[in-house]
Amino acid sequence: MPDATERCSVAVIGGGVIGSTVAWQLAENGYRVTLFSEPAVEHSTTWVAGGMIAPWSEAWPGEGALLDLSLASMRAWPRFAARLEENGHEVITARGSLAIAADDGDVADLHRVMAWLEQRGEPVAPLSRREARALEPGLAPSMRPVFQVNDEIAVDNRATLLALRDRAAAAGAILVERRINDLASLPQDQIVVAAGPWTSELLPELRVRPVKGEIMRLARRSFSAPPPRSIVRGWVRGRHVYLVPRPDGMVVGATQHEAGFDTTVTAGGIRDLLADAEAVFPGIADYAITDMSAGLRPVTPDNIPLIGRVDDRTLVAAGHGRNGMLLAPLTGSAILAELDGQPLAEAAAAHPRRFA
Ligand code: GLY
């Protein structure tokens, strides 16, 4: 590896989970990094997220390339999490996922997902009512358990982002709160655009669009049923809801709308989330609502992110869709490898020029 003094300067645009991970990885490997983030952290997609590191239960039949990419990143998560927790940040909030269904159609859909995962040899296991009840006594008896995945985890997205920024700063990255509108004005040798759904504003030739997701945070009260210990994913009459444990409650998400850059939290969105979450976990009715927010998933035409070089000076790390947290370690390694001149074979499917 070249000496740190040989390494160039890099501007990383975007202070969410992807930009902060890239900044950390590059700074730790001797690059002179400036991380530009939006002044208001609450506008970051990462701040709104549920924090599931869930490649299998987020998978969809036919999206094998995305699952392969996700699994490559999943393998890096245990060490990634351990390093984030070294400085006293607690990031992991749950281990294991359960997938449960409300009606026959939901059961059939979940069976289709499970069959595809089983065919690939993935670690999904059928889940009986008795097992589900033993694991999560608060689930509604009417819900029908379908499968579980023991290897998935959930992290506190906000604690993770703060830990990442701490690590980036400790490794020598300079953190600047400023919106960047013009890449040509930056003095750094190299630029990594990790601006989530705003990436297309800086690199219009790349196709990343925002897909809105509304989410709620709920806090347990003294007499409420305890929150689930696992990530619970409910398929409720054709809609999807997830309950992601937090030490004091849970995150419930998320709606999915093509609404441009609108981040209004709507009455209809919250109604649907609450109805589906209560169908899954009736005890939620006693919880306090502490936050309702909307984030913008950065989505590409094939749901696979854009990770790699765009031109001699510019790289991109964006378009991670529903999987920003999960794909962060792989993205950091892939951008480092690209700058080092040794592109990572595991990230080949995410080449940003594949639509050209
Ligand atoms: N990864 C969950 C979501 O995008 O809502």
mmCIF file of C-alpha atoms and ligand atoms in Angstrom:
data_model
loop_
_atom_site.group_PDB
_atom_site.id
_atom_site.type_symbol
_atom_site.label_atom_id
_atom_site.label_comp_id
_atom_site.label_asym_id
_atom_site.label_seq_id
_atom_site.Cartn_x
_atom_site.Cartn_y
_atom_site.Cartn_z
ATOM 1 C CA MET A 1 0.000 0.000 0.000
ATOM 2 C CA PRO A 2 1.400 3.445 -0.865
ATOM 3 C CA ASP A 3 2.489 5.683 1.989
ATOM 4 C CA ALA A 4 -0.229 8.044 3.252
ATOM 5 C CA THR A 5 1.683 11.033 1.939
ATOM 6 C CA GLU A 6 1.341 9.709 -1.628
ATOM 7 C CA ARG A 7 -2.434 9.634 -1.479
ATOM 8 C CA CYS A 8 -4.546 12.300 -3.183
ATOM 9 C CA SER A 9 -7.216 14.581 -1.783
ATOM 10 C CA VAL A 10 -10.836 13.456 -2.100
ATOM 11 C CA ALA A 11 -14.110 15.338 -1.678
ATOM 12 C CA VAL A 12 -16.971 13.084 -0.586
ATOM 13 C CA ILE A 13 -20.352 14.680 -1.279
ATOM 14 C CA GLY A 14 -23.073 13.404 1.040
ATOM 15 C CA GLY A 15 -22.981 12.781 4.767
ATOM 16 C CA GLY A 16 -25.418 9.864 4.988
ATOM 17 C CA VAL A 17 -24.421 6.285 5.746
ATOM 18 C CA ILE A 18 -22.777 5.817 2.349
ATOM 19 C CA GLY A 19 -20.817 9.079 2.232
ATOM 20 C CA SER A 20 -19.731 8.749 5.862
ATOM 21 C CA THR A 21 -18.582 5.155 5.345
ATOM 22 C CA VAL A 22 -16.648 6.098 2.222
ATOM 23 C CA ALA A 23 -15.045 9.048 4.027
ATOM 24 C CA TRP A 24 -14.028 6.806 6.934
ATOM 25 C CA GLN A 25 -12.582 4.061 4.709
ATOM 26 C CA LEU A 26 -10.637 6.506 2.544
ATOM 27 C CA ALA A 27 -9.324 8.593 5.449
ATOM 28 C CA GLU A 28 -8.240 5.478 7.294
ATOM 29 C CA ASN A 29 -6.283 4.406 4.237
ATOM 30 C CA GLY A 30 -4.368 7.628 3.891
ATOM 31 C CA TYR A 31 -6.508 9.714 1.538
ATOM 32 C CA ARG A 32 -6.976 13.360 2.475
ATOM 33 C CA VAL A 33 -10.739 13.464 2.759
ATOM 34 C CA THR A 34 -13.220 16.299 3.062
ATOM 35 C CA LEU A 35 -16.773 15.107 3.733
ATOM 36 C CA PHE A 36 -19.456 17.588 2.679
ATOM 37 C CA SER A 37 -22.847 17.002 4.276
ATOM 38 C CA GLU A 38 -26.148 18.832 4.335
ATOM 39 C CA PRO A 39 -26.339 21.113 7.387
ATOM 40 C CA ALA A 40 -29.553 19.462 8.651
ATOM 41 C CA VAL A 41 -28.976 15.800 9.482
ATOM 42 C CA GLU A 42 -32.726 15.150 9.682
ATOM 43 C CA HIS A 43 -32.906 15.613 5.901
ATOM 44 C CA SER A 44 -30.586 12.673 5.412
ATOM 45 C CA THR A 45 -32.254 9.492 4.165
ATOM 46 C CA THR A 46 -30.170 7.624 6.752
ATOM 47 C CA TRP A 47 -31.740 9.563 9.625
ATOM 48 C CA VAL A 48 -35.233 8.356 8.713
ATOM 49 C CA ALA A 49 -34.338 4.711 7.958
ATOM 50 C CA GLY A 50 -35.398 1.637 9.931
ATOM 51 C CA GLY A 51 -31.876 0.219 10.079
ATOM 52 C CA MET A 52 -32.437 -3.356 8.908
ATOM 53 C CA ILE A 53 -29.387 -5.279 7.751
ATOM 54 C CA ALA A 54 -31.626 -7.784 6.067
ATOM 55 C CA PRO A 55 -30.463 -9.090 2.683
ATOM 56 C CA TRP A 56 -32.749 -12.132 2.711
ATOM 57 C CA SER A 57 -35.992 -10.655 3.939
ATOM 58 C CA GLU A 58 -35.544 -7.601 1.674
ATOM 59 C CA ALA A 59 -34.828 -9.898 -1.307
ATOM 60 C CA TRP A 60 -37.194 -10.367 -4.205
ATOM 61 C CA PRO A 61 -37.343 -13.313 -6.638
ATOM 62 C CA GLY A 62 -35.366 -12.542 -9.758
ATOM 63 C CA GLU A 63 -33.157 -9.898 -8.135
ATOM 64 C CA GLY A 64 -30.225 -12.296 -7.765
ATOM 65 C CA ALA A 65 -27.513 -9.781 -8.642
ATOM 66 C CA LEU A 66 -28.729 -7.420 -5.919
ATOM 67 C CA LEU A 67 -28.847 -10.277 -3.419
ATOM 68 C CA ASP A 68 -25.280 -11.314 -4.326
ATOM 69 C CA LEU A 69 -24.109 -7.748 -3.770
ATOM 70 C CA SER A 70 -26.028 -7.591 -0.489
ATOM 71 C CA LEU A 71 -24.519 -10.860 0.735
ATOM 72 C CA ALA A 72 -21.010 -9.627 -0.038
ATOM 73 C CA SER A 73 -21.722 -6.610 2.167
ATOM 74 C CA MET A 74 -23.458 -8.705 4.831
ATOM 75 C CA ARG A 75 -20.276 -10.725 5.281
ATOM 76 C CA ALA A 76 -18.492 -7.502 6.223
ATOM 77 C CA TRP A 77 -21.117 -6.328 8.711
ATOM 78 C CA PRO A 78 -19.988 -8.151 11.884
ATOM 79 C CA ARG A 79 -16.553 -6.503 11.771
ATOM 80 C CA PHE A 80 -18.036 -3.194 10.606
ATOM 81 C CA ALA A 81 -20.468 -3.157 13.553
ATOM 82 C CA ALA A 82 -17.766 -4.202 16.013
ATOM 83 C CA ARG A 83 -15.567 -1.328 14.869
ATOM 84 C CA LEU A 84 -18.434 1.142 15.177
ATOM 85 C CA GLU A 85 -19.119 -0.100 18.698
ATOM 86 C CA GLU A 86 -15.467 0.193 19.794
ATOM 87 C CA ASN A 87 -15.932 3.845 20.748
ATOM 88 C CA GLY A 88 -18.930 3.257 22.993
ATOM 89 C CA HIS A 89 -21.700 3.646 20.381
ATOM 90 C CA GLU A 90 -24.215 0.797 20.665
ATOM 91 C CA VAL A 91 -25.526 0.195 17.186
ATOM 92 C CA ILE A 92 -27.068 -3.302 17.087
ATOM 93 C CA THR A 93 -30.643 -3.354 18.398
ATOM 94 C CA ALA A 94 -31.935 -6.778 17.307
ATOM 95 C CA ARG A 95 -30.933 -10.127 15.865
ATOM 96 C CA GLY A 96 -33.086 -12.333 13.646
ATOM 97 C CA SER A 97 -36.118 -11.656 11.450
ATOM 98 C CA LEU A 98 -39.551 -13.217 11.225
ATOM 99 C CA ALA A 99 -41.769 -12.993 8.138
ATOM 100 C CA ILE A 100 -45.477 -13.328 8.800
ATOM 101 C CA ALA A 101 -48.592 -13.014 6.669
ATOM 102 C CA ALA A 102 -52.169 -11.850 7.171
ATOM 103 C CA ASP A 103 -54.157 -13.648 4.467
ATOM 104 C CA ASP A 104 -53.871 -16.416 1.876
ATOM 105 C CA GLY A 105 -52.495 -14.055 -0.748
ATOM 106 C CA ASP A 106 -49.786 -12.805 1.619
ATOM 107 C CA VAL A 107 -48.880 -16.406 2.561
ATOM 108 C CA ALA A 108 -48.592 -17.304 -1.123
ATOM 109 C CA ASP A 109 -46.369 -14.270 -1.826
ATOM 110 C CA LEU A 110 -44.096 -15.042 1.124
ATOM 111 C CA HIS A 111 -43.877 -18.711 0.103
ATOM 112 C CA ARG A 112 -42.729 -17.588 -3.330
ATOM 113 C CA VAL A 113 -39.960 -15.491 -1.758
ATOM 114 C CA MET A 114 -38.981 -18.346 0.569
ATOM 115 C CA ALA A 115 -38.927 -20.901 -2.281
ATOM 116 C CA TRP A 116 -36.613 -18.671 -4.328
ATOM 117 C CA LEU A 117 -34.285 -18.173 -1.355
ATOM 118 C CA GLU A 118 -34.287 -21.906 -0.550
ATOM 119 C CA GLN A 119 -33.519 -22.732 -4.169
ATOM 120 C CA ARG A 120 -30.432 -20.499 -3.876
ATOM 121 C CA GLY A 121 -29.412 -22.272 -0.666
ATOM 122 C CA GLU A 122 -29.965 -19.201 1.503
ATOM 123 C CA PRO A 123 -30.380 -19.598 5.293
ATOM 124 C CA VAL A 124 -34.161 -19.214 5.598
ATOM 125 C CA ALA A 125 -36.113 -21.612 7.802
ATOM 126 C CA PRO A 126 -39.864 -22.298 7.900
ATOM 127 C CA LEU A 127 -41.482 -20.878 11.006
ATOM 128 C CA SER A 128 -44.322 -22.622 12.862
ATOM 129 C CA ARG A 129 -46.988 -20.875 14.921
ATOM 130 C CA ARG A 130 -45.562 -22.389 18.088
ATOM 131 C CA GLU A 131 -42.029 -21.189 17.300
ATOM 132 C CA ALA A 132 -43.268 -17.721 16.404
ATOM 133 C CA ARG A 133 -45.297 -17.492 19.611
ATOM 134 C CA ALA A 134 -42.308 -18.578 21.697
ATOM 135 C CA LEU A 135 -40.067 -16.019 20.013
ATOM 136 C CA GLU A 136 -42.551 -13.142 19.925
ATOM 137 C CA PRO A 137 -45.542 -13.539 22.276
ATOM 138 C CA GLY A 138 -46.855 -10.105 21.277
ATOM 139 C CA LEU A 139 -47.643 -11.070 17.680
ATOM 140 C CA ALA A 140 -51.336 -11.203 16.750
ATOM 141 C CA PRO A 141 -52.569 -14.829 16.903
ATOM 142 C CA SER A 142 -54.342 -14.324 13.559
ATOM 143 C CA MET A 143 -51.058 -13.682 11.723
ATOM 144 C CA ARG A 144 -49.544 -16.681 9.952
ATOM 145 C CA PRO A 145 -45.796 -17.207 10.408
ATOM 146 C CA VAL A 146 -43.941 -18.227 7.239
ATOM 147 C CA PHE A 147 -40.175 -18.051 7.689
ATOM 148 C CA GLN A 148 -37.353 -16.800 9.855
ATOM 149 C CA VAL A 149 -33.786 -15.699 9.173
ATOM 150 C CA ASN A 150 -31.486 -15.882 12.176
ATOM 151 C CA ASP A 151 -28.519 -14.103 10.616
ATOM 152 C CA GLU A 152 -30.133 -10.716 9.994
ATOM 153 C CA ILE A 153 -29.631 -7.805 12.376
ATOM 154 C CA ALA A 154 -31.076 -4.372 12.986
ATOM 155 C CA VAL A 155 -29.027 -1.336 13.869
ATOM 156 C CA ASP A 156 -29.978 2.013 15.310
ATOM 157 C CA ASN A 157 -29.639 4.065 12.132
ATOM 158 C CA ARG A 158 -29.049 7.327 13.978
ATOM 159 C CA ALA A 159 -26.428 5.908 16.349
ATOM 160 C CA THR A 160 -24.771 4.261 13.338
ATOM 161 C CA LEU A 161 -24.561 7.520 11.423
ATOM 162 C CA LEU A 162 -23.094 9.370 14.390
ATOM 163 C CA ALA A 163 -20.597 6.557 14.981
ATOM 164 C CA LEU A 164 -19.566 6.625 11.327
ATOM 165 C CA ARG A 165 -18.994 10.355 11.387
ATOM 166 C CA ASP A 166 -16.946 9.987 14.583
ATOM 167 C CA ARG A 167 -14.820 7.303 12.958
ATOM 168 C CA ALA A 168 -14.361 9.361 9.804
ATOM 169 C CA ALA A 169 -13.278 12.398 11.836
ATOM 170 C CA ALA A 170 -10.975 10.293 14.029
ATOM 171 C CA ALA A 171 -9.342 8.891 10.886
ATOM 172 C CA GLY A 172 -8.601 12.443 9.727
ATOM 173 C CA ALA A 173 -11.545 13.335 7.467
ATOM 174 C CA ILE A 174 -12.576 16.985 7.614
ATOM 175 C CA LEU A 175 -16.333 17.324 8.051
ATOM 176 C CA VAL A 176 -17.878 20.379 6.376
ATOM 177 C CA GLU A 177 -21.581 21.174 6.612
ATOM 178 C CA ARG A 178 -22.279 22.661 3.215
ATOM 179 C CA ARG A 179 -24.472 21.765 0.256
ATOM 180 C CA ILE A 180 -22.427 21.328 -2.923
ATOM 181 C CA ASN A 181 -24.128 22.359 -6.153
ATOM 182 C CA ASP A 182 -21.165 22.510 -8.500
ATOM 183 C CA LEU A 183 -18.517 19.789 -8.627
ATOM 184 C CA ALA A 184 -16.209 21.919 -10.807
ATOM 185 C CA SER A 185 -15.768 24.410 -7.948
ATOM 186 C CA LEU A 186 -14.147 21.809 -5.686
ATOM 187 C CA PRO A 187 -10.348 21.898 -5.392
ATOM 188 C CA GLN A 188 -9.843 18.213 -4.442
ATOM 189 C CA ASP A 189 -8.093 15.797 -6.829
ATOM 190 C CA GLN A 190 -10.937 13.283 -6.786
ATOM 191 C CA ILE A 191 -14.654 13.510 -6.017
ATOM 192 C CA VAL A 192 -17.000 10.817 -4.728
ATOM 193 C CA VAL A 193 -20.671 11.700 -5.162
ATOM 194 C CA ALA A 194 -22.682 9.938 -2.458
ATOM 195 C CA ALA A 195 -25.625 12.308 -2.480
ATOM 196 C CA GLY A 196 -28.405 9.705 -2.391
ATOM 197 C CA PRO A 197 -31.489 10.846 -4.294
ATOM 198 C CA TRP A 198 -29.824 14.190 -5.075
ATOM 199 C CA THR A 199 -27.041 12.474 -7.045
ATOM 200 C CA SER A 200 -28.743 13.145 -10.389
ATOM 201 C CA GLU A 201 -28.667 16.884 -9.663
ATOM 202 C CA LEU A 202 -24.854 16.698 -9.615
ATOM 203 C CA LEU A 203 -24.447 13.977 -12.253
ATOM 204 C CA PRO A 204 -27.504 14.307 -14.524
ATOM 205 C CA GLU A 205 -26.372 11.463 -16.783
ATOM 206 C CA LEU A 206 -26.935 9.003 -13.906
ATOM 207 C CA ARG A 207 -30.471 7.816 -13.230
ATOM 208 C CA VAL A 208 -31.250 7.930 -9.524
ATOM 209 C CA ARG A 209 -34.802 8.838 -8.504
ATOM 210 C CA PRO A 210 -36.321 9.445 -5.070
ATOM 211 C CA VAL A 211 -38.867 6.973 -3.697
ATOM 212 C CA LYS A 212 -40.564 8.328 -0.623
ATOM 213 C CA GLY A 213 -40.926 6.265 2.554
ATOM 214 C CA GLU A 214 -42.853 7.361 5.632
ATOM 215 C CA ILE A 215 -41.869 5.911 8.964
ATOM 216 C CA MET A 216 -42.917 6.204 12.617
ATOM 217 C CA ARG A 217 -41.032 5.853 15.861
ATOM 218 C CA LEU A 218 -42.934 4.492 18.843
ATOM 219 C CA ALA A 219 -41.871 4.427 22.481
ATOM 220 C CA ARG A 220 -42.965 1.821 24.982
ATOM 221 C CA ARG A 221 -44.794 3.125 28.069
ATOM 222 C CA SER A 222 -44.524 1.543 31.506
ATOM 223 C CA PHE A 223 -47.614 -0.626 31.025
ATOM 224 C CA SER A 224 -47.155 -1.404 27.303
ATOM 225 C CA ALA A 225 -46.325 -4.862 25.965
ATOM 226 C CA PRO A 226 -42.565 -5.143 25.415
ATOM 227 C CA PRO A 227 -41.429 -4.492 21.854
ATOM 228 C CA PRO A 228 -40.506 -7.438 19.638
ATOM 229 C CA ARG A 229 -36.968 -8.782 20.069
ATOM 230 C CA SER A 230 -36.630 -9.690 16.394
ATOM 231 C CA ILE A 231 -37.263 -7.688 13.255
ATOM 232 C CA VAL A 232 -40.851 -8.475 12.319
ATOM 233 C CA ARG A 233 -41.911 -8.181 8.706
ATOM 234 C CA GLY A 234 -45.625 -8.377 8.095
ATOM 235 C CA TRP A 235 -47.301 -8.844 4.746
ATOM 236 C CA VAL A 236 -50.741 -7.472 5.401
ATOM 237 C CA ARG A 237 -53.317 -7.867 2.623
ATOM 238 C CA GLY A 238 -50.868 -6.928 -0.093
ATOM 239 C CA ARG A 239 -49.025 -4.210 1.866
ATOM 240 C CA HIS A 240 -45.730 -4.597 3.695
ATOM 241 C CA VAL A 241 -44.864 -3.329 7.149
ATOM 242 C CA TYR A 242 -41.808 -3.839 9.321
ATOM 243 C CA LEU A 243 -41.334 -3.445 13.069
ATOM 244 C CA VAL A 244 -37.706 -2.856 13.982
ATOM 245 C CA PRO A 245 -36.828 -3.026 17.699
ATOM 246 C CA ARG A 246 -35.171 -0.170 19.522
ATOM 247 C CA PRO A 247 -34.153 -0.280 23.206
ATOM 248 C CA ASP A 248 -37.198 1.809 24.184
ATOM 249 C CA GLY A 249 -39.674 0.839 21.494
ATOM 250 C CA MET A 250 -39.633 0.326 17.744
ATOM 251 C CA VAL A 251 -39.518 1.846 14.313
ATOM 252 C CA VAL A 252 -42.479 1.070 12.069
ATOM 253 C CA GLY A 253 -42.076 1.464 8.331
ATOM 254 C CA ALA A 254 -42.420 2.125 5.615
ATOM 255 C CA THR A 255 -44.662 3.416 2.884
ATOM 256 C CA GLN A 256 -43.377 3.487 -0.656
ATOM 257 C CA HIS A 257 -44.462 6.252 -3.056
ATOM 258 C CA GLU A 258 -43.135 7.803 -6.239
ATOM 259 C CA ALA A 259 -43.641 11.414 -5.161
ATOM 260 C CA GLY A 260 -40.575 13.238 -6.410
ATOM 261 C CA PHE A 261 -38.763 15.108 -3.652
ATOM 262 C CA ASP A 262 -41.896 15.578 -1.537
ATOM 263 C CA THR A 263 -41.285 14.600 2.094
ATOM 264 C CA THR A 264 -44.700 15.468 3.497
ATOM 265 C CA VAL A 265 -45.878 12.949 6.087
ATOM 266 C CA THR A 266 -49.443 12.238 5.030
ATOM 267 C CA ALA A 267 -52.454 11.181 7.072
ATOM 268 C CA GLY A 268 -53.034 8.272 4.688
ATOM 269 C CA GLY A 269 -49.475 7.037 5.051
ATOM 270 C CA ILE A 270 -49.620 7.062 8.832
ATOM 271 C CA ARG A 271 -53.078 5.463 8.831
ATOM 272 C CA ASP A 272 -51.788 2.564 6.710
ATOM 273 C CA LEU A 273 -48.651 2.078 8.804
ATOM 274 C CA LEU A 274 -50.610 2.089 12.055
ATOM 275 C CA ALA A 275 -53.312 -0.251 10.743
ATOM 276 C CA ASP A 276 -50.777 -2.769 9.434
ATOM 277 C CA ALA A 277 -48.527 -2.558 12.488
ATOM 278 C CA GLU A 278 -51.490 -3.102 14.811
ATOM 279 C CA ALA A 279 -52.627 -6.089 12.725
ATOM 280 C CA VAL A 280 -49.177 -7.593 13.320
ATOM 281 C CA PHE A 281 -48.575 -6.497 16.907
ATOM 282 C CA PRO A 282 -51.764 -5.356 18.677
ATOM 283 C CA GLY A 283 -49.904 -4.031 21.735
ATOM 284 C CA ILE A 284 -48.679 -1.122 19.647
ATOM 285 C CA ALA A 285 -51.909 0.734 20.405
ATOM 286 C CA ASP A 286 -50.525 1.572 23.882
ATOM 287 C CA TYR A 287 -47.248 2.968 22.605
ATOM 288 C CA ALA A 288 -46.431 6.670 22.371
ATOM 289 C CA ILE A 289 -45.764 8.086 18.916
ATOM 290 C CA THR A 290 -42.483 9.982 19.159
ATOM 291 C CA ASP A 291 -41.654 10.685 15.526
ATOM 292 C CA MET A 292 -43.231 10.598 12.103
ATOM 293 C CA SER A 293 -40.991 11.356 9.185
ATOM 294 C CA ALA A 294 -40.456 10.729 5.502
ATOM 295 C CA GLY A 295 -37.209 9.917 3.734
ATOM 296 C CA LEU A 296 -36.257 9.563 0.098
ATOM 297 C CA ARG A 297 -34.764 6.252 -1.012
ATOM 298 C CA PRO A 298 -32.327 6.739 -3.882
ATOM 299 C CA VAL A 299 -33.452 4.204 -6.480
ATOM 300 C CA THR A 300 -31.967 3.132 -9.839
ATOM 301 C CA PRO A 301 -33.820 1.523 -12.768
ATOM 302 C CA ASP A 302 -32.655 -2.000 -11.819
ATOM 303 C CA ASN A 303 -32.559 -1.476 -8.003
ATOM 304 C CA ILE A 304 -28.795 -2.097 -8.001
ATOM 305 C CA PRO A 305 -26.690 0.840 -6.760
ATOM 306 C CA LEU A 306 -24.183 2.831 -8.766
ATOM 307 C CA ILE A 307 -20.712 2.268 -7.311
ATOM 308 C CA GLY A 308 -17.562 3.122 -9.223
ATOM 309 C CA ARG A 309 -15.851 5.518 -11.527
ATOM 310 C CA VAL A 310 -17.769 7.914 -13.777
ATOM 311 C CA ASP A 311 -14.811 9.810 -15.264
ATOM 312 C CA ASP A 312 -11.160 10.545 -14.515
ATOM 313 C CA ARG A 313 -11.994 12.733 -11.555
ATOM 314 C CA THR A 314 -15.419 11.554 -10.430
ATOM 315 C CA LEU A 315 -16.721 8.439 -8.707
ATOM 316 C CA VAL A 316 -20.241 7.685 -7.555
ATOM 317 C CA ALA A 317 -21.627 5.728 -4.601
ATOM 318 C CA ALA A 318 -25.383 6.173 -4.771
ATOM 319 C CA GLY A 319 -28.697 4.558 -5.664
ATOM 320 C CA HIS A 320 -28.749 2.111 -2.768
ATOM 321 C CA GLY A 321 -32.546 2.101 -2.640
ATOM 322 C CA ARG A 322 -33.902 0.139 0.335
ATOM 323 C CA ASN A 323 -30.444 -1.144 1.282
ATOM 324 C CA GLY A 324 -28.156 1.747 2.155
ATOM 325 C CA MET A 325 -27.246 0.504 5.630
ATOM 326 C CA LEU A 326 -26.722 -3.055 4.436
ATOM 327 C CA LEU A 327 -24.564 -2.085 1.460
ATOM 328 C CA ALA A 328 -22.387 0.483 3.254
ATOM 329 C CA PRO A 329 -19.372 -1.756 4.065
ATOM 330 C CA LEU A 330 -19.132 -3.131 0.529
ATOM 331 C CA THR A 331 -19.544 0.350 -0.948
ATOM 332 C CA GLY A 332 -16.745 1.756 1.215
ATOM 333 C CA SER A 333 -14.417 -1.082 0.194
ATOM 334 C CA ALA A 334 -15.372 -0.768 -3.485
ATOM 335 C CA ILE A 335 -14.684 2.982 -3.633
ATOM 336 C CA LEU A 336 -11.363 2.513 -1.824
ATOM 337 C CA ALA A 337 -10.408 -0.265 -4.249
ATOM 338 C CA GLU A 338 -11.408 1.870 -7.236
ATOM 339 C CA LEU A 339 -9.257 4.789 -6.046
ATOM 340 C CA ASP A 340 -6.403 2.374 -5.410
ATOM 341 C CA GLY A 341 -6.730 1.276 -9.047
ATOM 342 C CA GLN A 342 -7.877 -2.257 -8.240
ATOM 343 C CA PRO A 343 -11.667 -2.378 -8.751
ATOM 344 C CA LEU A 344 -13.466 -4.904 -6.584
ATOM 345 C CA ALA A 345 -14.868 -7.823 -8.607
ATOM 346 C CA GLU A 346 -17.736 -8.219 -6.099
ATOM 347 C CA ALA A 347 -19.018 -4.742 -7.011
ATOM 348 C CA ALA A 348 -18.918 -5.247 -10.801
ATOM 349 C CA ALA A 349 -22.728 -5.485 -11.080
ATOM 350 C CA ALA A 350 -22.974 -1.959 -9.668
ATOM 351 C CA HIS A 351 -20.893 -0.325 -12.396
ATOM 352 C CA PRO A 352 -22.341 3.156 -12.884
ATOM 353 C CA ARG A 353 -22.022 3.105 -16.672
ATOM 354 C CA ARG A 354 -24.068 -0.075 -17.171
ATOM 355 C CA PHE A 355 -27.093 1.797 -18.581
ATOM 356 C CA ALA A 356 -25.053 3.827 -21.070
HETATM 357 N N1 GLY B 1 -35.106 -0.818 3.933
HETATM 358 C C1 GLY B 1 -36.414 -0.480 4.269
HETATM 359 C C2 GLY B 1 -37.029 0.580 3.503
HETATM 360 O O1 GLY B 1 -36.493 1.073 2.540
HETATM 361 O O2 GLY B 1 -38.119 0.966 3.843
#
